[in-house]
Coordinates of C-alpha atoms in Angstrom, one line a residue:
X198 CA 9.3 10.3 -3.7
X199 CA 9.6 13.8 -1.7
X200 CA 12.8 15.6 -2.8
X201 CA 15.5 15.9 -0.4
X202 CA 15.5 19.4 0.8
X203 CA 19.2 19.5 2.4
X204 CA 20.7 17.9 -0.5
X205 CA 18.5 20.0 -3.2
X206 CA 20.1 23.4 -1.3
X207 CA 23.7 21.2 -1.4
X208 CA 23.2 20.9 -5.3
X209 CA 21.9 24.2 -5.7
X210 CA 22.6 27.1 -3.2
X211 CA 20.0 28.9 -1.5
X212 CA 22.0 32.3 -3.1
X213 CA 21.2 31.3 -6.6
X214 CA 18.3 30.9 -6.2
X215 CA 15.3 33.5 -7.1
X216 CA 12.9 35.2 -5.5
X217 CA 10.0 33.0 -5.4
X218 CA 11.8 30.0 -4.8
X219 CA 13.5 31.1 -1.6
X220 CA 10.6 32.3 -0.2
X221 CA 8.9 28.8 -0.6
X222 CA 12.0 27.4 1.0
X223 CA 11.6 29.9 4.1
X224 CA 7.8 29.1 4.6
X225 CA 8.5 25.1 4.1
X226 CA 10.9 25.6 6.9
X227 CA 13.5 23.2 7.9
X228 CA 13.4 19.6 7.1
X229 CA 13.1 17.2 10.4
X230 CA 12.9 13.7 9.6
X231 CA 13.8 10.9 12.3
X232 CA 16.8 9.1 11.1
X233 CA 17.3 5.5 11.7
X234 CA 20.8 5.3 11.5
X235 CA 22.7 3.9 14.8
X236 CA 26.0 5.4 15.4
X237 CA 27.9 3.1 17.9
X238 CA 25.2 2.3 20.0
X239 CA 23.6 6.0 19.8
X240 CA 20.1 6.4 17.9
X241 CA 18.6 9.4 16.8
X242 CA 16.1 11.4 19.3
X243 CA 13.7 13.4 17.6
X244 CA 13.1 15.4 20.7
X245 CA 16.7 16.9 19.6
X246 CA 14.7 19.3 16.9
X247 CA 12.8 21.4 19.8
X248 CA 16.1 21.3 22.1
X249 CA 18.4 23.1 19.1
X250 CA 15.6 25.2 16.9
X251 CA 18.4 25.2 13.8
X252 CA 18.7 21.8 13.8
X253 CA 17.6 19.9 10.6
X254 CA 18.6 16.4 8.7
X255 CA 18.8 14.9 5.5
X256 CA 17.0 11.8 4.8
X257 CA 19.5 10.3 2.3
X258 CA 22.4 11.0 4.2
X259 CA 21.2 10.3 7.7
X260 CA 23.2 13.3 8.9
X261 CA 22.2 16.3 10.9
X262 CA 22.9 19.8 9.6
X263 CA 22.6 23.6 10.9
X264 CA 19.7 25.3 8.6
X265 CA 21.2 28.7 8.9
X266 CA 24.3 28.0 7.8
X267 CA 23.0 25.7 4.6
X268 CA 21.3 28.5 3.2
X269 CA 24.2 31.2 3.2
X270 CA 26.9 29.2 3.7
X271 CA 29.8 30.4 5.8
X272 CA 33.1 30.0 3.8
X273 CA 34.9 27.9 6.4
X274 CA 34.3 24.2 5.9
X275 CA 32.3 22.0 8.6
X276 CA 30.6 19.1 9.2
X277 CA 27.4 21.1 9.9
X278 CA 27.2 22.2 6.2
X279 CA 29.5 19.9 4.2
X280 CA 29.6 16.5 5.6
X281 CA 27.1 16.4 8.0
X282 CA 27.1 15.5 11.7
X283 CA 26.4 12.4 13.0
X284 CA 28.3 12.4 16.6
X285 CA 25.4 11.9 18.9
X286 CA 27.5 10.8 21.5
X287 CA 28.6 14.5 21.7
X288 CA 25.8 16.7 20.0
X289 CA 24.8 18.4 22.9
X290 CA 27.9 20.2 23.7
X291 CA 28.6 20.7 20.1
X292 CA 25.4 21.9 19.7
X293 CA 26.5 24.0 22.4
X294 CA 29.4 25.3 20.6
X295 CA 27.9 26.1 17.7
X296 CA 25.3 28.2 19.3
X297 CA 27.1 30.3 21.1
X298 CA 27.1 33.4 18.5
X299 CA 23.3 33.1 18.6
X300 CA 23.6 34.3 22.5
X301 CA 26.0 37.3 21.9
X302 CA 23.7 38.7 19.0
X303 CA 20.6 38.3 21.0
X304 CA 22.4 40.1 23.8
X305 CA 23.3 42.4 21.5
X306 CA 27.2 42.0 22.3
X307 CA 29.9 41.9 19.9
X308 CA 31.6 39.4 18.8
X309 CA 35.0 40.7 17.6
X310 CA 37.5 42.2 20.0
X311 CA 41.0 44.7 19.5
X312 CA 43.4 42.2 20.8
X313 CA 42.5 38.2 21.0
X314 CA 45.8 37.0 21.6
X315 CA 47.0 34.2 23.6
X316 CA 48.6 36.5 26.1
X317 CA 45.2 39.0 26.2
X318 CA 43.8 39.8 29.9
X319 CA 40.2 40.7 27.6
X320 CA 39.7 38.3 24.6
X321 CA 36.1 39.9 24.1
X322 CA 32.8 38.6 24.4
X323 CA 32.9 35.5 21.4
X324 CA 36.3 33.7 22.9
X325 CA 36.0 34.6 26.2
X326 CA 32.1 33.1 26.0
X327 CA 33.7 29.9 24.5
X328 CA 36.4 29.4 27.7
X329 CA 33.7 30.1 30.1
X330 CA 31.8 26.7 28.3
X331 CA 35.2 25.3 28.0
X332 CA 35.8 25.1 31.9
X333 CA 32.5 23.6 32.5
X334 CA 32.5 20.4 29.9
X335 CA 35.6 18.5 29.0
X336 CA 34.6 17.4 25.7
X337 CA 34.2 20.9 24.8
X338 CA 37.5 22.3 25.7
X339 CA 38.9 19.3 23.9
X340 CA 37.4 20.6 20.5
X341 CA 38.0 24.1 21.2
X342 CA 41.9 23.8 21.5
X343 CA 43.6 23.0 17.7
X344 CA 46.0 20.7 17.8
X345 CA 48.9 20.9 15.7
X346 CA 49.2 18.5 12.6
X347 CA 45.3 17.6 12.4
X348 CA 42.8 19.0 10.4
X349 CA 40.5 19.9 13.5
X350 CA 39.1 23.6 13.3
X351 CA 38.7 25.0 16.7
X352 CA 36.2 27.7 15.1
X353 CA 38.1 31.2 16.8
X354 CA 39.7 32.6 14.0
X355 CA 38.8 36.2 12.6
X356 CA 37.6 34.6 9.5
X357 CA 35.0 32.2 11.0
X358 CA 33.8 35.2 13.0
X359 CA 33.0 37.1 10.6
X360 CA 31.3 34.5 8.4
X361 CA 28.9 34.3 11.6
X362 CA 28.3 37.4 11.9
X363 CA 27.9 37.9 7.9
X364 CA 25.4 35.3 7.9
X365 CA 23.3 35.9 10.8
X366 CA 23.1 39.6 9.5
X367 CA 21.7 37.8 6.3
X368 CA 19.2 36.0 8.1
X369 CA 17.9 38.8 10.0
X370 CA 18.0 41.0 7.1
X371 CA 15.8 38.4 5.1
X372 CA 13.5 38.1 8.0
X373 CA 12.7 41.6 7.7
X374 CA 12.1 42.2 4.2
X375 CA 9.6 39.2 4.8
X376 CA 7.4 40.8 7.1
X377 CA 8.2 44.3 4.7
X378 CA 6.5 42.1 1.9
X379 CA 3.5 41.5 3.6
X380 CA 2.8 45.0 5.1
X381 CA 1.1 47.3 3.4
X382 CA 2.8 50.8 4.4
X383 CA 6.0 51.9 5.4
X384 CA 7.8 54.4 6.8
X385 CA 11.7 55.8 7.5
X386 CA 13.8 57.7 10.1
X387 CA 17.1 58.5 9.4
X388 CA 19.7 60.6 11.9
X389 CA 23.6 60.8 11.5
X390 CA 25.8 60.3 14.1
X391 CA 29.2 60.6 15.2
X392 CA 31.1 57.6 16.3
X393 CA 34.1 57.8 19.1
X394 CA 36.4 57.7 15.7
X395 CA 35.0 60.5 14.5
X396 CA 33.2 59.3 11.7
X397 CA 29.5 60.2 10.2
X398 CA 27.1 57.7 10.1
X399 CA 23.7 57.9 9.1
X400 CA 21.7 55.1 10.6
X401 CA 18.6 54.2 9.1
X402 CA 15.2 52.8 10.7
X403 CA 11.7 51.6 9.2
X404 CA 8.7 51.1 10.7
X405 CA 5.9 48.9 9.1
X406 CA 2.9 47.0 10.6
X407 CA 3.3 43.1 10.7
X408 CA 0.5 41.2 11.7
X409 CA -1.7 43.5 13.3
X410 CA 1.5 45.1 15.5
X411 CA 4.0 47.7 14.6
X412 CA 7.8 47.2 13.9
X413 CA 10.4 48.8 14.1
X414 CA 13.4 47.7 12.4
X415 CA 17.0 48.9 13.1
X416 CA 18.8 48.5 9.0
X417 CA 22.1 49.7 9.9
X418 CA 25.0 52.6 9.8
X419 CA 26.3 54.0 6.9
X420 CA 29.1 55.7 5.8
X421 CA 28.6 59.5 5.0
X422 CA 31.9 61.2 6.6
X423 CA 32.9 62.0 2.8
X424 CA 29.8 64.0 1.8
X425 CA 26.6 65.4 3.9
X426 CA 24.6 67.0 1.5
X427 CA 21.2 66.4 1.0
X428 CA 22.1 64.7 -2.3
X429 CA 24.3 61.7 -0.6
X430 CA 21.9 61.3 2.2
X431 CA 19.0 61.0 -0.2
X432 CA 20.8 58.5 -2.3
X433 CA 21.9 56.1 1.1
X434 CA 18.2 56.4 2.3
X435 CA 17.2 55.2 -1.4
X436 CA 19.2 52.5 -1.8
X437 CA 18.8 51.3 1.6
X438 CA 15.1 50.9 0.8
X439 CA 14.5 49.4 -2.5
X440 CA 16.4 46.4 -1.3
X441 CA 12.7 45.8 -0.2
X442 CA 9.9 45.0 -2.7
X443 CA 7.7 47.7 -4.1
X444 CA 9.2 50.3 -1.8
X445 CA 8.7 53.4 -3.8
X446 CA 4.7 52.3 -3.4
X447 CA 4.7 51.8 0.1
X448 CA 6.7 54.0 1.4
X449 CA 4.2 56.6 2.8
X450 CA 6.3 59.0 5.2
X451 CA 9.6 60.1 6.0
X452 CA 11.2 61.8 9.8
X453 CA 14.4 63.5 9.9
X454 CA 14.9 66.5 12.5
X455 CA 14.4 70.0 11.6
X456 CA 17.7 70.3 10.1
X457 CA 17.9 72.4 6.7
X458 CA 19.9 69.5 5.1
X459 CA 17.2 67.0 6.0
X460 CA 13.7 69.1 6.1
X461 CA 14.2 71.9 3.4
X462 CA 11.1 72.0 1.3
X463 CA 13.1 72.2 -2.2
X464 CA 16.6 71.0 -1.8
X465 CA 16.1 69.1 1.4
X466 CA 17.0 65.4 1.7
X467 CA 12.9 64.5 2.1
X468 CA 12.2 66.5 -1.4
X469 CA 15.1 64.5 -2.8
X470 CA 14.1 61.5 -1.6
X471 CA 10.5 61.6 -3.4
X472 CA 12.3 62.8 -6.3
X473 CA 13.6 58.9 -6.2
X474 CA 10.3 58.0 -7.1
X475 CA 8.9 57.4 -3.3
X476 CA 6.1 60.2 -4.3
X477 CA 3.8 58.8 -1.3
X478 CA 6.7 60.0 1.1
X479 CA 5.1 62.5 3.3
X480 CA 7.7 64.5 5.4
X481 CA 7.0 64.4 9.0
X482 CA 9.1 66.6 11.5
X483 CA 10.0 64.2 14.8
X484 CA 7.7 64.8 17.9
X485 CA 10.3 64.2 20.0
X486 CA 12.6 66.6 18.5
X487 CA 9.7 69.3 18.6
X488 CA 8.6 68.7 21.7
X489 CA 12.3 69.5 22.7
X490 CA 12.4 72.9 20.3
X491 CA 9.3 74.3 21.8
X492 CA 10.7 74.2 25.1
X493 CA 14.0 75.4 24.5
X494 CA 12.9 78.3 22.8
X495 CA 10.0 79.3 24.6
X496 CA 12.5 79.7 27.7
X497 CA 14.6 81.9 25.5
X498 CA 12.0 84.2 24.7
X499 CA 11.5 85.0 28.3
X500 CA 14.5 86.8 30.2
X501 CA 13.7 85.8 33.7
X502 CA 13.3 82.1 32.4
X503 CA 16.6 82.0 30.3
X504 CA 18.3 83.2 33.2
X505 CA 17.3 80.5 35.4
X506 CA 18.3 77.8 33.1
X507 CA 21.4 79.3 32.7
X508 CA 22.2 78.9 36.5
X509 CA 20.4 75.8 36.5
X510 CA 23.4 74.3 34.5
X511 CA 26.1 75.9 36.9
X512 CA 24.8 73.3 39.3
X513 CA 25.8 70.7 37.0
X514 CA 29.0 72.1 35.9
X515 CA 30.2 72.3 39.4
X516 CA 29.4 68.9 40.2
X517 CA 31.0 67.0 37.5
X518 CA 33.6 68.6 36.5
X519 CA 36.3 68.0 39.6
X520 CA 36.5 64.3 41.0
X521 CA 37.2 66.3 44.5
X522 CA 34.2 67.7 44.5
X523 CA 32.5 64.6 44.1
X524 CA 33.7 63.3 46.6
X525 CA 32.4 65.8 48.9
X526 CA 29.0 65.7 47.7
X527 CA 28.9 62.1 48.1
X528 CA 30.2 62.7 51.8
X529 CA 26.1 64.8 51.6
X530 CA 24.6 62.1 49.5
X531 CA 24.5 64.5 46.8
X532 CA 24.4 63.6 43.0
X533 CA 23.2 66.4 40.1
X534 CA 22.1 64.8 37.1
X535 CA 24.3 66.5 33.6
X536 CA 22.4 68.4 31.2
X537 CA 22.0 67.2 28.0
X538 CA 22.0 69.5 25.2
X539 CA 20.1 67.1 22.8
X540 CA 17.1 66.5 25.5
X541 CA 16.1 69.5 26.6
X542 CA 13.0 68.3 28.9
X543 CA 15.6 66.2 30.9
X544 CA 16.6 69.2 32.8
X545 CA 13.8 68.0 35.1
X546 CA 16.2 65.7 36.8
X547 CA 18.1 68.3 37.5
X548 CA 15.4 70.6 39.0
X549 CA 13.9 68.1 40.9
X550 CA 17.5 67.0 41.9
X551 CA 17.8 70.3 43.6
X552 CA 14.0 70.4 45.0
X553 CA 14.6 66.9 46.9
X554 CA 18.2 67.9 48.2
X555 CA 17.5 70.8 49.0
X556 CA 19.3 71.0 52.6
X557 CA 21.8 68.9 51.9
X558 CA 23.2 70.9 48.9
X559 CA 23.2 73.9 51.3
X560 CA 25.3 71.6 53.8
X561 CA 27.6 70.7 51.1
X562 CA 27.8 74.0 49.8
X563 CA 28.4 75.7 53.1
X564 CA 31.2 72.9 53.7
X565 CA 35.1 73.7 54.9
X566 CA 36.5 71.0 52.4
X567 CA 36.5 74.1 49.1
X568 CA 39.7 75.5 48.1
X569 CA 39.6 78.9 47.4
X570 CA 38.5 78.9 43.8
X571 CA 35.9 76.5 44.3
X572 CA 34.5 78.3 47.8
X573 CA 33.7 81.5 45.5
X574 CA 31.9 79.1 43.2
X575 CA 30.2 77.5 46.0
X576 CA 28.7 80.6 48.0
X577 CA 27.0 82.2 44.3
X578 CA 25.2 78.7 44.0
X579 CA 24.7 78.7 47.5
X580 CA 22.8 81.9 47.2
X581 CA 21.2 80.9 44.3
X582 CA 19.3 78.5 47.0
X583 CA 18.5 81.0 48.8
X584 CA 17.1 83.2 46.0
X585 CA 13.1 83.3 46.2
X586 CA 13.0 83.8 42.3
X587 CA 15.2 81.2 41.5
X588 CA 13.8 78.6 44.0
X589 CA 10.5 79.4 42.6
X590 CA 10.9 78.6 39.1
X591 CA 12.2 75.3 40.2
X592 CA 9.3 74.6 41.6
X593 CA 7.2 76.0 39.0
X594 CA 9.1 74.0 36.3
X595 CA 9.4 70.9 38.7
X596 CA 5.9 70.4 37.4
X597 CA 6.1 71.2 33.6
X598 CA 9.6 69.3 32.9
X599 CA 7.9 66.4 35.1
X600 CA 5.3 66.3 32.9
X601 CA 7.4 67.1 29.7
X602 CA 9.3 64.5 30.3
X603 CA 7.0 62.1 30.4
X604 CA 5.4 62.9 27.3
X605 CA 9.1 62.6 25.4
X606 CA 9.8 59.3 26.7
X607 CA 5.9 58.5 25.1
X608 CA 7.1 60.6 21.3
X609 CA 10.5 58.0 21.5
X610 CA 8.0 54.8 22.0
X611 CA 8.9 52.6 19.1
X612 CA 5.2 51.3 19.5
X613 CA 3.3 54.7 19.7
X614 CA 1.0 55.3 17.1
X615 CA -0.7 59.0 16.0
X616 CA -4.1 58.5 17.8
X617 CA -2.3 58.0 21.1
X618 CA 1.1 60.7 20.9
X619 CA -2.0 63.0 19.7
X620 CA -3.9 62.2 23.2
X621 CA -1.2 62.3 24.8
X622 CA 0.6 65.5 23.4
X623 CA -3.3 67.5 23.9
X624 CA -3.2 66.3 27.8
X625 CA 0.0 67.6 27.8
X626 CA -0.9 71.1 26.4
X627 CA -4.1 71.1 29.2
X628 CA -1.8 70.4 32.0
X629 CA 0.3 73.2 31.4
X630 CA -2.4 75.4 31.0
X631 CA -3.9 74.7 34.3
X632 CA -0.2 75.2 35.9
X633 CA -1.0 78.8 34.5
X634 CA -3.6 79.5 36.7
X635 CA -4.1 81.6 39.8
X636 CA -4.7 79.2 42.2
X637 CA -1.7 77.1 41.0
X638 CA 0.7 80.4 41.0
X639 CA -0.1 80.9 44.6
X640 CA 0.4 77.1 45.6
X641 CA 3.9 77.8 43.7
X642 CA 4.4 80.9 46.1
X643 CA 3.8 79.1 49.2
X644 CA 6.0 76.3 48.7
X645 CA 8.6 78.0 47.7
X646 CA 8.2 80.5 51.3
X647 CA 8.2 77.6 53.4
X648 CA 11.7 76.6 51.9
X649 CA 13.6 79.5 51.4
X650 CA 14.9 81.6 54.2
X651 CA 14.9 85.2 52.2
X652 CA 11.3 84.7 51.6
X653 CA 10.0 87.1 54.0
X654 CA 12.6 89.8 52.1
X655 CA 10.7 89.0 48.9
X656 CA 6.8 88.2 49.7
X657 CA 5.8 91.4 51.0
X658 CA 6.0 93.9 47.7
X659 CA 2.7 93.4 45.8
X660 CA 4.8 94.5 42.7
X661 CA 7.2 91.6 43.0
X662 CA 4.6 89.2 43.0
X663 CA 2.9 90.3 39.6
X664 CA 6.4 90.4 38.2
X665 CA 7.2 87.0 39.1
X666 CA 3.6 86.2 37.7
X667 CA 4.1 88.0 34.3
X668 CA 7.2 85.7 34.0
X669 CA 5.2 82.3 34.2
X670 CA 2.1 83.7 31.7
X671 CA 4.7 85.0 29.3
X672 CA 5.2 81.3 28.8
X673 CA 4.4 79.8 25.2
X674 CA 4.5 76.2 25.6
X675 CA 0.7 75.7 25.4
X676 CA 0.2 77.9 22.4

């Protein structure tokens, strides 16, 4: 006779188990047998096991279970892991109710909340989710409110909660290191971070292929406020990863930023880490991160260009940091993107921000609503607009943050793989090249005369021209 599978991991817990056998219990899968027990006058339906994809059953028993929760077993008694289920009346909606975390975790929504008090106006996303399928089915609500004296769990409290969330962690975390086992390579990405609390984390990513397409696999934050050197950071990426089978071996890369900490040759975190004993561990600088470098400081290196992006992020400034002055641009439809620091090529929303409200920035800037302090501010942007050398580089780099852009958002692709970002990166280099060409330079010149009204004070000095010229081919990006 075929061994009961519920009551075998009942007996003896899927935790104790070893390495071999629990991989033989994930591959089996769950146990569905039709049951021919009558409850009342309720019978079984087998369609039941495609409705509710966790459901499974004991033959023995004749009582449905959750197989989840038998294999890692939430601390809080219930009939789905102890006893069994065998209300078919009301499976449906408690089903239902025992679902529900699933949702929030898919949606990637917390569970947990500050305050989930009785009197709380927010109860967060887990009770809140249960009211809402409380006020549509009676029988529901009825199990959701505990009633004093009985031994009914209404399944709200902290504890429960984070039993849920410990063991759907557990499940995803052992669905990844299958699909680790069976690829052949790895590799990791590590960052740290700074939460609103003020505390370091380093979070930790892998990326493996699994049947034929690539992965990438989020394994979580951890706690480094206490130490940053390359030695701690070494040590979390190292333990992080031989939680997976023959790591050290497969393990065939490593991307960090360009940080001294995490990229120094001899006392960096990526020598440290192959010190561990991940020798295939190749160190590979981010693209993304590059990409962003190479722009930043080739501007730098040329006056005219550093200048610009310097007045570039007045526009910004002035936009967001007054609610008033909002408010008046919005009265011109007018809305300037913020700079980010960390994303250099997104200043292309901003320039093109300015190239495609153009007349109405000058309408809002040339507005009667400015207090004093802000009119000064106003007229220097305002002239700014008017400036032929200014108005030309934004259209001039209208065109290579466009394009720069679009070749970041292809480096942050959790699917891209070398072949392609090297395709990509060379059409990049080529476009920029042809921007640096004669015929392009003068295409530049004219659309930036037909815009701005001091262009006749500019155009006419030959000299000016090459100078302006000089700037753009002074330009290292495409070396």
């Amino acid at each position: 006779m075929e061994k009961d599978k519920v009551l075998d991991i009942k007996n003896r817990p899927f935790g104790a188990r070893n390495i071999s056998e629990k991989r033989e219990i994930i591959r089996a899968g769950r146990p569905t047998p039709s049951l021919k027990t009558k409850v009342g006058t309720r019978t079984f339906q087998i369609k039941w096991y495609e409705q509710i994809d966790w459901l499974c059953a004991s033959s023995i028993t004749e009582k449905l279970y959750c197989w989840p929760c038998l294999l890692f077993q939430p601390k809080a008694n219930q009939s789905w892991t102890d006893g069994g289920y065998n209300n078919y009346k009301n499976i449906l909606s408690d089903c239902k109710y025992h679902s529900k975390s699933c949702y929030l975790c898919k949606q990637e929504l917390p569970l947990r909340g500050h305050d989930e008090g009785s009197d709380s106006h927010n109860r967060e996303n887990y009770r809140e989710l249960l009211q809402c399928f409380a006020e549509i089915d009676s029988v529901f609500a009825s199990r959701l409110s505990t009633k004093e004296g009985t031994k009914h769990i209404s399944g709200v409290s902290s504890t429960i909660q984070n039993d849920l969330i410990q063991a759907i962690g557990n499940v995803i975390s052992d669905e990844i290191r299958s699909e680790v086992d069976k690829a052949p390579f790895m590799s990791v990405q590590a960052d740290e971070t700074t939460d609103c609390a003020m505390h370091a984390q380093l979070s930790i990513i892998i990326r493996y292929v699994y049947e034929d397409k690539i992965c990438e696999r989020f394994l979580g934050f951890y706690e480094i406020s206490d130490d940053k050197s390359a030695t701690r950071l070494a040590d979390v990426i190292a333990t992080a990863l031989n939680s997976f089978n023959d790591a050290t071996d497969k393990l065939v890369s490593q991307t960090y930023d360009g940080a001294a900490v995490m990229a120094g040759t001899l006392n960096g975190v990526q020598s440290k880490v192959r010190d561990k004993g991940f020798k295939h561990a190749h160190f590979i600088h981010c693209y993304a991160h590059k990409l962003n470098l190479v722009l930043s400081k080739s501007a730098e290196k040329v006056s005219g260009v550093k200048m610009f992006f310097s007045h570039l992020g007045s526009f910004s400034k002035f936009t967001s940091s007054s609610t008033k002055r909002k408010s008046v641009f919005r009265q011109f439809n007018v809305s300037i993107p913020s700079l980010c620091e960390t994303r250099w090529c997104y200043r292309s929303r901003t320039v093109l921000s300015i190239k495609l409200l153009y007349e109405n920035l000058k309408n809002a800037f040339t507005s009667e609503k400015w207090d004093e302090d802000t009119l000064c501010q106003a007229d220097n942007l305002l002239a700014k607009l008017n400036d032929f050398t200014f108005m030309f580089f934004i259209n001039c780099f209208d065109n290579i943050l466009s394009q720069a852009g679009k070749l970041f958002d292809i480096l942050q692709c959790k699917l891209l793989d070398i072949k392609y970002g090297q395709s990509k990166l060379n059409d990049f280099i080529h476009c920029v090249e042809g921007y640096r060409k004669d015929e392009h330079y003068e295409n530049i010149l004219r659309d930036t005369a037909a815009v701005v009204e001091q262009a006749d004070e500019f155009d006419p000095p030959p000299r000016k021209r090459s100078e302006v010229r000089k700037l753009v081919t002074k330009l290292p990006i495409s070396q």
